[in-house]
Tab-separated table of C-alpha atoms (C1' of nucleotides) in Angstrom:
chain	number	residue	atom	x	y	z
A	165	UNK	CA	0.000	0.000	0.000
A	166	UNK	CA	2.065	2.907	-1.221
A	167	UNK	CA	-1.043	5.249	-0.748
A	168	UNK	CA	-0.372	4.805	3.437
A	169	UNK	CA	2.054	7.697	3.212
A	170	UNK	CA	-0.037	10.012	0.959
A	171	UNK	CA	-3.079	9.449	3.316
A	172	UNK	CA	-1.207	10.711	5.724
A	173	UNK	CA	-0.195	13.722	4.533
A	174	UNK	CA	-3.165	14.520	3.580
A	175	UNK	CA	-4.230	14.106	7.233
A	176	UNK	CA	-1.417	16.392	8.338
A	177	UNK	CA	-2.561	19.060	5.874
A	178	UNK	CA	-5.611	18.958	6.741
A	179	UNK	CA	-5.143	19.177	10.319
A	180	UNK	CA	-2.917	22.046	9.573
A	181	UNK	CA	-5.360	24.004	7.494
A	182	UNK	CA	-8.112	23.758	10.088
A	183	UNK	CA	-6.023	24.591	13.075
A	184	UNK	CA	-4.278	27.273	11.099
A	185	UNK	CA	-7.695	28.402	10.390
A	186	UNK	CA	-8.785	28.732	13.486
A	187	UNK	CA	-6.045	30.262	14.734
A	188	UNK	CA	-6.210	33.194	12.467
A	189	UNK	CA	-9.895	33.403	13.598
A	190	UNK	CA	-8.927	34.188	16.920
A	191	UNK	CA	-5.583	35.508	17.249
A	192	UNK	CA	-4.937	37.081	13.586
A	193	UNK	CA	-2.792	36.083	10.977
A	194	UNK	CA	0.467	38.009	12.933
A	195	UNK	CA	0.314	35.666	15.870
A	196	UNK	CA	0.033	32.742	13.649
A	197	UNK	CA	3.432	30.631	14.632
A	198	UNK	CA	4.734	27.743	12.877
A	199	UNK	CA	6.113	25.860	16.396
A	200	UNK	CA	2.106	26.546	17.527
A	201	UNK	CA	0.707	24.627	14.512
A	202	UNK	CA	3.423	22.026	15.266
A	203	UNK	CA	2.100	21.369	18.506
A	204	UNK	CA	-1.540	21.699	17.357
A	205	UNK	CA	-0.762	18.558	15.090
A	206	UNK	CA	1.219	16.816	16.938
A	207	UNK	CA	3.556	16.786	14.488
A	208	UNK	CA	7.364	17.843	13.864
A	209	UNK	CA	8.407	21.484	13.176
A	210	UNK	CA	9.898	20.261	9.733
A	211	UNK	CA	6.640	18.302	9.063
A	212	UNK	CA	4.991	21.585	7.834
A	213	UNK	CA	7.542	22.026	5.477
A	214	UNK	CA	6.708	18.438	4.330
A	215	UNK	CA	3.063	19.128	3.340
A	216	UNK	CA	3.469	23.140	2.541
A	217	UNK	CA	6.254	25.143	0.627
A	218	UNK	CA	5.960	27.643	3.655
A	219	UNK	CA	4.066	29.297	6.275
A	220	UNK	CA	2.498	31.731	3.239
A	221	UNK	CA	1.594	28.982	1.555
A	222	UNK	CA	-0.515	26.940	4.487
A	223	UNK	CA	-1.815	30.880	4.579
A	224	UNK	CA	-3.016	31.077	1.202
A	225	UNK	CA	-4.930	27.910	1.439
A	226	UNK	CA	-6.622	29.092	4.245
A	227	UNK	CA	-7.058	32.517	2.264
A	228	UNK	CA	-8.807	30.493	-0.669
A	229	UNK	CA	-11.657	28.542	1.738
A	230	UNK	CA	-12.422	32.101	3.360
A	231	UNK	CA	-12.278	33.597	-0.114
A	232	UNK	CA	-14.922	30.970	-1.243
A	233	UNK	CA	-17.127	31.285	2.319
A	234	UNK	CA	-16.765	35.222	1.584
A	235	UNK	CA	-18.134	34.722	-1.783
A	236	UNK	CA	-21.099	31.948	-0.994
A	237	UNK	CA	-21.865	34.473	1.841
A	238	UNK	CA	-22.630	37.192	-0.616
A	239	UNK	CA	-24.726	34.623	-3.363
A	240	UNK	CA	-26.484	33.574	-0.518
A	241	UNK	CA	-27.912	37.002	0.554
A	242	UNK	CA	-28.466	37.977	-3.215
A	243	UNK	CA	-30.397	34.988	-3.765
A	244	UNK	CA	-32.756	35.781	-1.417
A	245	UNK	CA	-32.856	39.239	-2.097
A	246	UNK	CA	-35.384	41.832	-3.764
A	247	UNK	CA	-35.394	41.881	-7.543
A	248	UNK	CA	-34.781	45.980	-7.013
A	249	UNK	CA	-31.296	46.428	-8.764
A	250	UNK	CA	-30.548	49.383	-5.787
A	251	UNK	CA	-31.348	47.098	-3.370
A	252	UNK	CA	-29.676	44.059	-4.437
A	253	UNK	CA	-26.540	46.333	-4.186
A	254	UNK	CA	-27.133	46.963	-0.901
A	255	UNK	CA	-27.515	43.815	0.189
A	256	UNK	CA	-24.740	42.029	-1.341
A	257	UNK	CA	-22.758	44.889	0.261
A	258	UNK	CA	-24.248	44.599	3.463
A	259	UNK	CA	-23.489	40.588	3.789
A	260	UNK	CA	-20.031	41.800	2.816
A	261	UNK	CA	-19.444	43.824	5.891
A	262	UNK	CA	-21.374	41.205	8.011
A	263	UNK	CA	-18.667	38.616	6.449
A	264	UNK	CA	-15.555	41.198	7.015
A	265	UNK	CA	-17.373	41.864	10.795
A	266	UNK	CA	-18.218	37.831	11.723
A	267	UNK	CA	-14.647	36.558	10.321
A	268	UNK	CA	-12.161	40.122	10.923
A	269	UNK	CA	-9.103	38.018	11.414
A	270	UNK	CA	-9.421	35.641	8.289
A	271	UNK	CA	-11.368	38.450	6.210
A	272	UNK	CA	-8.062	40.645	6.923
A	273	UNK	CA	-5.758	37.683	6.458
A	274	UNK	CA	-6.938	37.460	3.122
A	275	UNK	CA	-5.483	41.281	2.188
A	276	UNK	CA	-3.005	41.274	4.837
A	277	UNK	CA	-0.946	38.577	3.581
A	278	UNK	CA	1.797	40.032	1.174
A	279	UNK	CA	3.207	38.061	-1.988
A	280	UNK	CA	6.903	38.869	-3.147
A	281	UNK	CA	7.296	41.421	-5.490
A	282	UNK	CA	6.037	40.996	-8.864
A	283	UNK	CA	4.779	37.909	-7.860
A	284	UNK	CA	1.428	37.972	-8.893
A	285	UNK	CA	-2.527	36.877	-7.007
A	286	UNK	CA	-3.281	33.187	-7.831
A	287	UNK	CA	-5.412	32.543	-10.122
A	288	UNK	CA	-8.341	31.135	-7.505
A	289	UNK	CA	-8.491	34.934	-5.679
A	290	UNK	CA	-8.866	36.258	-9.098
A	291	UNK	CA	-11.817	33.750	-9.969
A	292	UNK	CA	-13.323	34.860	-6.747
A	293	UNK	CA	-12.920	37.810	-7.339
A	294	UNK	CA	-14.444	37.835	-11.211
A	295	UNK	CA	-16.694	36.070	-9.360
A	296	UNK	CA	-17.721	39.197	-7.272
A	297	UNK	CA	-17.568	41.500	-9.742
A	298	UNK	CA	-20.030	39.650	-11.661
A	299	UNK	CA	-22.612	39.620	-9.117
A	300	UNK	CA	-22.379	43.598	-8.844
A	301	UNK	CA	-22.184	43.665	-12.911
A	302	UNK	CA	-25.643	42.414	-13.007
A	303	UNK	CA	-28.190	45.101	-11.224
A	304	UNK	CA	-25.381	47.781	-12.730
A	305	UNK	CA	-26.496	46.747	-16.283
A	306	UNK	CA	-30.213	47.313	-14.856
A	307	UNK	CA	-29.278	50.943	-13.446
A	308	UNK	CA	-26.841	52.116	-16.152
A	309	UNK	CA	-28.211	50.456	-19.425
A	310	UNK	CA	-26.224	53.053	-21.334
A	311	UNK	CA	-22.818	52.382	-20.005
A	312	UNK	CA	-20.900	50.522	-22.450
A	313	UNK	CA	-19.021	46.912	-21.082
A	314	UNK	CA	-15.824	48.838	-20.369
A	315	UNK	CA	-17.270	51.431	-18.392
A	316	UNK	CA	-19.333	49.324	-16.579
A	317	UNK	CA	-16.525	47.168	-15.528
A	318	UNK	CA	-15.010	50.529	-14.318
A	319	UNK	CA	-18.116	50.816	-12.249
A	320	UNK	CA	-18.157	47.518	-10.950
A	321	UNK	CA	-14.619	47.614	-9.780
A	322	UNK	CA	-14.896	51.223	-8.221
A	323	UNK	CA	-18.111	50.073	-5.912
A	324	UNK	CA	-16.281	46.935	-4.634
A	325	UNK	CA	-13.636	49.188	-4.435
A	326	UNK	CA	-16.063	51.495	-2.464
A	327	UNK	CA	-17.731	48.941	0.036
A	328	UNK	CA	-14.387	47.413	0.577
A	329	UNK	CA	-12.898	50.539	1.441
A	330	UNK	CA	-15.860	51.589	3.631
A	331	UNK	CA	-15.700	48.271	5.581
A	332	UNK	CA	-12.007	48.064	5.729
A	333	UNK	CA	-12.144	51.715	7.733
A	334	UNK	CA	-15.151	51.367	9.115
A	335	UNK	CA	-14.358	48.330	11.168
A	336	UNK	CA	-10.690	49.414	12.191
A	337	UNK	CA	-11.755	50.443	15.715
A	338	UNK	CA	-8.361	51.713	16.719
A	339	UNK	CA	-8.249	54.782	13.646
A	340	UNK	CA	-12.238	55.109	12.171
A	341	UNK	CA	-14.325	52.635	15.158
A	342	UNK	CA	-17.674	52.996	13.374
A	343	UNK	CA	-21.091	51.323	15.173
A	344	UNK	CA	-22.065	48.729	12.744
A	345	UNK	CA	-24.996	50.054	11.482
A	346	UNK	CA	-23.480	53.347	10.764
A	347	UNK	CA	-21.701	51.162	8.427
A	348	UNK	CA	-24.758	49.619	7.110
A	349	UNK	CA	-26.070	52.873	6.597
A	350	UNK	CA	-22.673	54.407	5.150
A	351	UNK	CA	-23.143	51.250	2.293
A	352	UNK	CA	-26.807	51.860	1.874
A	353	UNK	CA	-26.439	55.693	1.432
A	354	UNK	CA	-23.658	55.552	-1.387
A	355	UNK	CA	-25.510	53.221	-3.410
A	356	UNK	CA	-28.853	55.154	-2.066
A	357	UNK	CA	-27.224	58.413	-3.946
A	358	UNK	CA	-26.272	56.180	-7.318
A	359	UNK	CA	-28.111	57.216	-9.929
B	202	UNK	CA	26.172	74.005	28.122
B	203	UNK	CA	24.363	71.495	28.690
B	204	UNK	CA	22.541	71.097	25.786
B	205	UNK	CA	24.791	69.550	23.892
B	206	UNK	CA	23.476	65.771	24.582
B	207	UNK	CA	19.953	67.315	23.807
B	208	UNK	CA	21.544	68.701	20.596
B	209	UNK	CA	23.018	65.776	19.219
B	210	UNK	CA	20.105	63.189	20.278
B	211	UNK	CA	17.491	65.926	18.117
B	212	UNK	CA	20.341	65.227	15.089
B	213	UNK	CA	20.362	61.188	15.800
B	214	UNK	CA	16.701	61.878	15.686
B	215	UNK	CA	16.455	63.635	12.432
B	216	UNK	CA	18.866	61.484	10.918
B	217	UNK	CA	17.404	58.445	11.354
B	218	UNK	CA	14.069	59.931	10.272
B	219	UNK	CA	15.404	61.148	7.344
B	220	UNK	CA	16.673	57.959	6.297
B	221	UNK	CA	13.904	55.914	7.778
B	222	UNK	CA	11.693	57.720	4.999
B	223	UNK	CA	14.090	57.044	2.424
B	224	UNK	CA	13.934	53.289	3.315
B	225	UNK	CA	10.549	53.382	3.497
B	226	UNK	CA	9.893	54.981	0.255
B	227	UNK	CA	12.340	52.654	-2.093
B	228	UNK	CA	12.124	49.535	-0.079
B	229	UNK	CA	8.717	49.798	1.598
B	230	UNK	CA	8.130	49.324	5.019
B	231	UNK	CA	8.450	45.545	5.751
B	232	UNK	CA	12.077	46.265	4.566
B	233	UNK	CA	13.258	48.410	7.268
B	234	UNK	CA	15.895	47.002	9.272
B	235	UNK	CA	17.111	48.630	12.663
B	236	UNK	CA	21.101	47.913	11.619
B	237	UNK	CA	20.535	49.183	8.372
B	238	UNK	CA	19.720	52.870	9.966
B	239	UNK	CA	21.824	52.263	12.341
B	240	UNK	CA	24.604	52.236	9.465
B	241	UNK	CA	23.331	54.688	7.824
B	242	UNK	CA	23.408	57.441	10.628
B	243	UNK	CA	26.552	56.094	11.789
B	244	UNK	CA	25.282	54.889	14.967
B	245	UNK	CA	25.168	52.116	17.583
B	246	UNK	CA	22.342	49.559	17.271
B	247	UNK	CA	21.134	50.577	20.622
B	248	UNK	CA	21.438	54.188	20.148
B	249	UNK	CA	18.082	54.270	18.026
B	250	UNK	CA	16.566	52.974	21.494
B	251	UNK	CA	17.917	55.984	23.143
B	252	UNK	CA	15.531	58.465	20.554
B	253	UNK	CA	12.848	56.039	19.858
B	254	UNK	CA	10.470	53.977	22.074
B	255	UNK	CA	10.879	51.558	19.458
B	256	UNK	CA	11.056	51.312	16.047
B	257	UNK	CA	7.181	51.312	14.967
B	258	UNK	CA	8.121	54.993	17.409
B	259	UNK	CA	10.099	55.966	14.285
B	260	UNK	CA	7.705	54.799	11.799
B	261	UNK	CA	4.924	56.555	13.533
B	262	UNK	CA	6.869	59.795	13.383
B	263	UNK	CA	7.688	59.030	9.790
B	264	UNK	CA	3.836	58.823	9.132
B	265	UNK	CA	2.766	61.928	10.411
B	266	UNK	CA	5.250	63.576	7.938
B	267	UNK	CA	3.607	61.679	5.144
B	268	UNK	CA	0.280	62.335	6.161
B	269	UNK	CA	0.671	66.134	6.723
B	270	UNK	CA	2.227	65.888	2.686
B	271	UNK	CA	-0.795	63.858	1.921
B	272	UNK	CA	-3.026	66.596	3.555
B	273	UNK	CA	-1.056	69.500	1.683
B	274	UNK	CA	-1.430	67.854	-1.667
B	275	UNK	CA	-4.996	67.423	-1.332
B	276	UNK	CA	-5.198	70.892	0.323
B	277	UNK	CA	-3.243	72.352	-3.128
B	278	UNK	CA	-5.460	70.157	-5.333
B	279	UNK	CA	-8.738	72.082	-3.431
B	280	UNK	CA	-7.756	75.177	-3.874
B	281	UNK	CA	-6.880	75.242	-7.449
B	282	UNK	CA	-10.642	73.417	-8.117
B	283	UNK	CA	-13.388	75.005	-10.021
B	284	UNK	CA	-15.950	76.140	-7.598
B	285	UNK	CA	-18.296	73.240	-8.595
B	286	UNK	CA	-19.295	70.802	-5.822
B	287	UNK	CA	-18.757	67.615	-8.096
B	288	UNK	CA	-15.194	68.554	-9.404
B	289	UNK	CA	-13.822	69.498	-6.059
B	290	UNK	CA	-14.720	66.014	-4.987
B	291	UNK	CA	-13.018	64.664	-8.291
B	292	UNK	CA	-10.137	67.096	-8.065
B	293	UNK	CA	-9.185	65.820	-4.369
B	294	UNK	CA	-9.609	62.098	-4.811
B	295	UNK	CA	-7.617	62.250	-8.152
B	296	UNK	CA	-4.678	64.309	-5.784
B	297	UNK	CA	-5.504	61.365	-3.293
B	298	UNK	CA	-4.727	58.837	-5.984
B	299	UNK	CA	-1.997	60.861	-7.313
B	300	UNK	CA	0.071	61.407	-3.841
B	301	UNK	CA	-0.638	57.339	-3.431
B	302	UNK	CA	0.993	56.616	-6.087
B	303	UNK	CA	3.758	58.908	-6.367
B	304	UNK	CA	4.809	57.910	-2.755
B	305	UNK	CA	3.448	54.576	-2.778
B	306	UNK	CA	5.341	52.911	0.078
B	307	UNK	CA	4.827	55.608	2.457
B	308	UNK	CA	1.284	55.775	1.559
B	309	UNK	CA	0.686	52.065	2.334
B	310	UNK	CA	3.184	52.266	5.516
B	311	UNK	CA	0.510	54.748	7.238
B	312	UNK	CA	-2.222	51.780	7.140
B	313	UNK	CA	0.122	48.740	7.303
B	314	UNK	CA	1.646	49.635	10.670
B	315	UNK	CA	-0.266	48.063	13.184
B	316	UNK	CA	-0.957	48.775	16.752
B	317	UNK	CA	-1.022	47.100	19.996
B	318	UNK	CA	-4.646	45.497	20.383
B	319	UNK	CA	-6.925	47.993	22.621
B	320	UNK	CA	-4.563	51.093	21.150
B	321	UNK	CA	-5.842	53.779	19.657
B	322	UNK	CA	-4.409	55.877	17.155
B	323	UNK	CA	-2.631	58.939	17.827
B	324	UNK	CA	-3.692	62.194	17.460
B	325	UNK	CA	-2.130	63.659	14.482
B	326	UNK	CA	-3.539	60.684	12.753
B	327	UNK	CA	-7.427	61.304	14.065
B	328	UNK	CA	-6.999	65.253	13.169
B	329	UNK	CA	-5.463	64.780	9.605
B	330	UNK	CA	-8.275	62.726	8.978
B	331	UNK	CA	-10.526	64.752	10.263
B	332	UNK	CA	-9.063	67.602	8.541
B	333	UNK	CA	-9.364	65.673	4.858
B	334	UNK	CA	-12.897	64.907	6.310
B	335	UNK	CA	-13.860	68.639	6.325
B	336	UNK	CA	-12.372	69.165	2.779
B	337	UNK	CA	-14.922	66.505	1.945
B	338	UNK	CA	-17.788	68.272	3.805
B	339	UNK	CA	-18.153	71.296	2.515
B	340	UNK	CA	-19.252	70.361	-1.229
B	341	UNK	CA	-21.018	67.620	0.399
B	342	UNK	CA	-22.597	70.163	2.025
B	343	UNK	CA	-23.538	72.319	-1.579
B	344	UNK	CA	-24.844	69.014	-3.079
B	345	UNK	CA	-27.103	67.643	0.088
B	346	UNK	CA	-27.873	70.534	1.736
B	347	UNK	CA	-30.987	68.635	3.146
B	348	UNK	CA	-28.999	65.868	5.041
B	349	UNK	CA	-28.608	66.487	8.748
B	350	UNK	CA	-25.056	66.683	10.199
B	351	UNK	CA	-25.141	63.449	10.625
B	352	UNK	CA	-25.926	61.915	7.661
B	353	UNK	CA	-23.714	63.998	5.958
B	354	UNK	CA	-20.827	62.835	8.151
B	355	UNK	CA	-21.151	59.372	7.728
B	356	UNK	CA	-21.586	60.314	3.471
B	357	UNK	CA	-18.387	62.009	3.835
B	358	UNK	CA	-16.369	59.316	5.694
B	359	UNK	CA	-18.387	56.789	2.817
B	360	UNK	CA	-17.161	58.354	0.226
B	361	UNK	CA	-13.510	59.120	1.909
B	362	UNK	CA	-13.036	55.589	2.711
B	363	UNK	CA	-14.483	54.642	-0.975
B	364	UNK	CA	-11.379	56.737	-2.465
B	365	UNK	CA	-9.300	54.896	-0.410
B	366	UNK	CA	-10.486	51.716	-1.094
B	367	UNK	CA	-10.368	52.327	-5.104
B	368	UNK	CA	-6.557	53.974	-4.670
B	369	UNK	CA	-5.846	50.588	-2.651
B	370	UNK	CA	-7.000	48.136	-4.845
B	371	UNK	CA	-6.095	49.553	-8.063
B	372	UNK	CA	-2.809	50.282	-7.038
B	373	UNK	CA	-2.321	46.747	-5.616
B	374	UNK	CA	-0.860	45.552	-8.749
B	375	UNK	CA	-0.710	41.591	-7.824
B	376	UNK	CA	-4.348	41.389	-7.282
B	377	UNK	CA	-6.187	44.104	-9.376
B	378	UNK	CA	-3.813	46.513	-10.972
B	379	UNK	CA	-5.679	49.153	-12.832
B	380	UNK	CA	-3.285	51.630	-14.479
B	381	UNK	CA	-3.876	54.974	-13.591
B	382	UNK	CA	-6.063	56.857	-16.116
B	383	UNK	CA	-8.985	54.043	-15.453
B	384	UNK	CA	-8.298	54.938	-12.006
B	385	UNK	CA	-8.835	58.378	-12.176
B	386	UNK	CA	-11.919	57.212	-14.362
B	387	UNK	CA	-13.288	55.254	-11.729
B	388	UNK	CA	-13.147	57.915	-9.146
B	389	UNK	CA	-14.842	60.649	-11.397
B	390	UNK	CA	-17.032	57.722	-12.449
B	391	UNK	CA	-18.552	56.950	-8.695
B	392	UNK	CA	-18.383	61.133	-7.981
B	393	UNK	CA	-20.704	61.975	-11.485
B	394	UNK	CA	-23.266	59.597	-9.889
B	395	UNK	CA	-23.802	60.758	-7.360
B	396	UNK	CA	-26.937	62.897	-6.353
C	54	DA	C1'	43.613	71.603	35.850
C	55	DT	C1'	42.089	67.564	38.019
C	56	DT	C1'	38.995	64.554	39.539
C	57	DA	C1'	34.529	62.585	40.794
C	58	DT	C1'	29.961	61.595	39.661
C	59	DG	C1'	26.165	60.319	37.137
C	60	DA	C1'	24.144	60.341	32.639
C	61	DA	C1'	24.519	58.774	27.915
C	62	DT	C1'	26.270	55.473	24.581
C	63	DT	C1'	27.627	51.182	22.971
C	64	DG	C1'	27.294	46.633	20.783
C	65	DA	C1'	27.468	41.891	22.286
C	66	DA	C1'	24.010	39.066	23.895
C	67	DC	C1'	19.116	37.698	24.203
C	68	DA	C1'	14.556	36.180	22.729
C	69	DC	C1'	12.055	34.574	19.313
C	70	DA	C1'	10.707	34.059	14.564
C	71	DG	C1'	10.821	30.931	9.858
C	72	DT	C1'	13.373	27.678	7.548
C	73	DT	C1'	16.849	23.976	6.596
C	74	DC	C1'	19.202	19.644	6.629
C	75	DA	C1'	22.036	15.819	8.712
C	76	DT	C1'	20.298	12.100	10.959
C	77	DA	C1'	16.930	8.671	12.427
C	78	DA	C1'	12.897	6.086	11.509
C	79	DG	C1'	9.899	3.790	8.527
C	80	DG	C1'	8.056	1.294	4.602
C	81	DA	C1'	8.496	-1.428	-0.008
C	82	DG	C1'	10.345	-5.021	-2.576
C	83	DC	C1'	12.760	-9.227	-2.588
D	28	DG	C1'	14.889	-10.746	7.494
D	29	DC	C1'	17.496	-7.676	4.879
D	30	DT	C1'	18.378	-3.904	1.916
D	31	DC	C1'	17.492	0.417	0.032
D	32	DC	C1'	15.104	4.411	-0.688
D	33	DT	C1'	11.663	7.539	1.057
D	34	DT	C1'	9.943	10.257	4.738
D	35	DA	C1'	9.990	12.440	9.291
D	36	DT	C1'	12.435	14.678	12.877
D	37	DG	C1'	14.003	18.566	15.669
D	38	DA	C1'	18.438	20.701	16.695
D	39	DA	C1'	20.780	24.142	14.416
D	40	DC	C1'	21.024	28.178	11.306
D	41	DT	C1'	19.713	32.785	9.900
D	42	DG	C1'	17.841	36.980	10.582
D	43	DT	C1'	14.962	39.939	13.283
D	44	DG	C1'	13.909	43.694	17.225
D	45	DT	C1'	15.233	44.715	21.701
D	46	DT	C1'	17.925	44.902	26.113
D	47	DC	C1'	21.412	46.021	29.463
D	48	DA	C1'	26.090	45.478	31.705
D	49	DA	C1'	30.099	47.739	30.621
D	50	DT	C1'	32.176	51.688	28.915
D	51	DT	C1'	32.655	56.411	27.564
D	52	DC	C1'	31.756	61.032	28.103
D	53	DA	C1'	30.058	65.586	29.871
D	54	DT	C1'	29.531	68.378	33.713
D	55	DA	C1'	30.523	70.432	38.076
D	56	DA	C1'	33.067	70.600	42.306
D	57	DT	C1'	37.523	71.293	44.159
DNA sequence: ATTATGAATTGAACACAGTTCATAAGGAGC
DNA sequence: GCTCCTTATGAACTGTGTTCAATTCATAAT
C-alpha cells in the first residue's frame, strides 16, 4: 500500500489548514506561529515544510476557503434578495461587511498577507474575485443600461472598491471605530445616492 | 552648556528619520531594518533605542510627515478646483490617488503599521483625517444641503473611505492593478453619480 | 587643571521568529 | 529478514527587534 504515506499527509494538511484556520480566527494572521501549529498537530516542526512550501503557503490555502465562504456568503444574501437592482446592491454589500465583521481576522488575512514582489494573485483569488464583480455587474447593467461593457466594468470595480474601502475603515476600531450600522447605513447611502 | 546631549540626540533623531523615509519609500516598510539605519546614521544599534520607544516609534513619526504631505497635496489640489461641488470632490480624490501613487510605500506604511490590540491611534492621525474629512464636507454640504449633520458625516467618511479603497486596490498591482487613467476614471465615475 | 559623579552610549548578547538539513525512523520489494 | 530508498524529525542556522552590563563622556566641584 504505497497510498499509506499520501493518506497521511493529507491528514497532516488537513489538520494544519483547520487549526491554522482557526487560529487566524482568533488571534490574527500576525500571531500565527509555525512551532504553535506544530504542537496543534502533533507533528514535527519540519513536518509543515513536508506538506506546505511555507508558512504563506498553508496561509493562502486558508485565504482560498475564506475567499470561497466570503463569496457563498454574498450569493447567498443575493439569492434571497429583492429583484430591485438598488437594493440588491445593498444587500450584497451589506453581507459583505457582516462577512468582514463575523470573520475580521481571516477576512483581513486574506489582504493582509503580502506576496513577493512581482509575484502575482493566484489565479483562484482572481476567480473569486471575477466572481464578485459579476454579481455587482448584473443590477449595474439594470441601473446604467447606457454604459458601455468597459465602463461598466469601471463601475463595478470602483463600488467593490467602495464597500471594501468603507468596511475596511469602518471596522478598524483603533483609527475610524464605526457602530455597525453606521456602516450599514454608510453602504446603503452611497448606493442610495447612485443614480 | 548642557545642551549639547539634547543637541546631538534631536540630530540622531532627524537622521534616522530622514533615512527611515528614504527606506521606506524605495524599499517599503516591511524592509526596514534597525542595523541598516543604524549604518546609515553612523550609529550604535542601541542608540536608536535611546531616541525612539521603538522602532514602529520611528515609523509613527515618519507617518505623520507623510500624512501632513498627503493633507497639503490634497489641500493644493482644493484650492486650485473650479468652484463646482462635483469637481472638487473629483479634483481631491484624483490628488488622493496621485500622492498614493507617487509615494506609494509611504502611503501604504501609514495603514500597514499596526498597533497594539486595545490602542488607539494617535492624534495627528485622528486630526489629519478629520481635517481631509472637512475638505470633503463642505461640497457635500452644496450638493445635500438637506442631510442632517449626521448623515452627511457618515456620506463624507463613505465616500472618503471609498477613495481609499479604489486607490488601494487599483494600485495593488498583484491582485487588481488598474493603471492609472482608469483609475482616475473610476473615481470621477462613482463622484458623477452621485446625487 | 584635576577629579569625581552620574548620565549617555555602545554593541554583544538575548529572545524569538521561519526555515533547513544531517540524521533517524519507517516502509516497499525481494 | 534484509536492503534500500523515502519520509519524518528537531536541533541548528539565519535573521529579526530589543535589552542592558560595561564603557565612555560631559559636567561640576575642588
Amino acid at each position: 500500500m504505497s497510498g499509506k504515506v499520501a493518506a497521511r499527509r493529507a491528514a497532516l494538511r488537513d489538520t494544519l489548514i483547520v487549526n491554522a484556520e482557526r487560529r487566524i480566527a482568533s488571534n490574527g494572521l500576525k500571531n500565527l506561529r509555525a512551532r504553535d501549529l506544530a504542537k496543534d498537530a502533533n507533528c514535527a516542526l519540519g513536518a509543515i515544510y513536508n506538506v506546505f512550501g511555507d508558512l504563506d503557503d498553508l496561509v493562502l490555502t486558508v485565504n482560498a476557503r475564506t475567499f470561497r465562504h466570503l463569496g457563498a456568503a454574498v450569493a447567498e444574501a443575493l439569492s434571497d434578495a429583492p429583484q430591485d437592482a438598488h437594493a440588491q446592491l445593498i444587500v450584497m454589500s451589506q453581507a459583505y461587511h457582516a462577512f468582514a465583521a463575523r470573520h475580521y481576522n481571516l477576512w483581513r488575512a486574506l489582504f493582509d498577507i503580502e506576496r513577493p514582489p512581482g509575484e502575482t494573485a493566484p489565479d483562484w483569488y482572481l476567480a473569486e474575485m471575477d466572481q464578485l464583480f459579476t454579481y455587482i455587474d448584473a443590477p449595474l447593467s439594470v441601473l446604467f443600461p447606457d454604459h458601455d461593457a468597459e465602463t461598466r466594468a469601471l463601475l463595478t470595480r470602483a463600488l467593490f472598491s467602495s464597500v471594501h474601502g468603507i468596511v475596511l475603515l469602518g471596522l478598524d476600531e483603533a483609527s475610524a471605530g464605526v457602530p455597525a450600522p453606521h456602516l450599514d447605513k454608510m453602504i446603503s447611502l452611497v448606493f442610495s445616492h447612485l443614480t
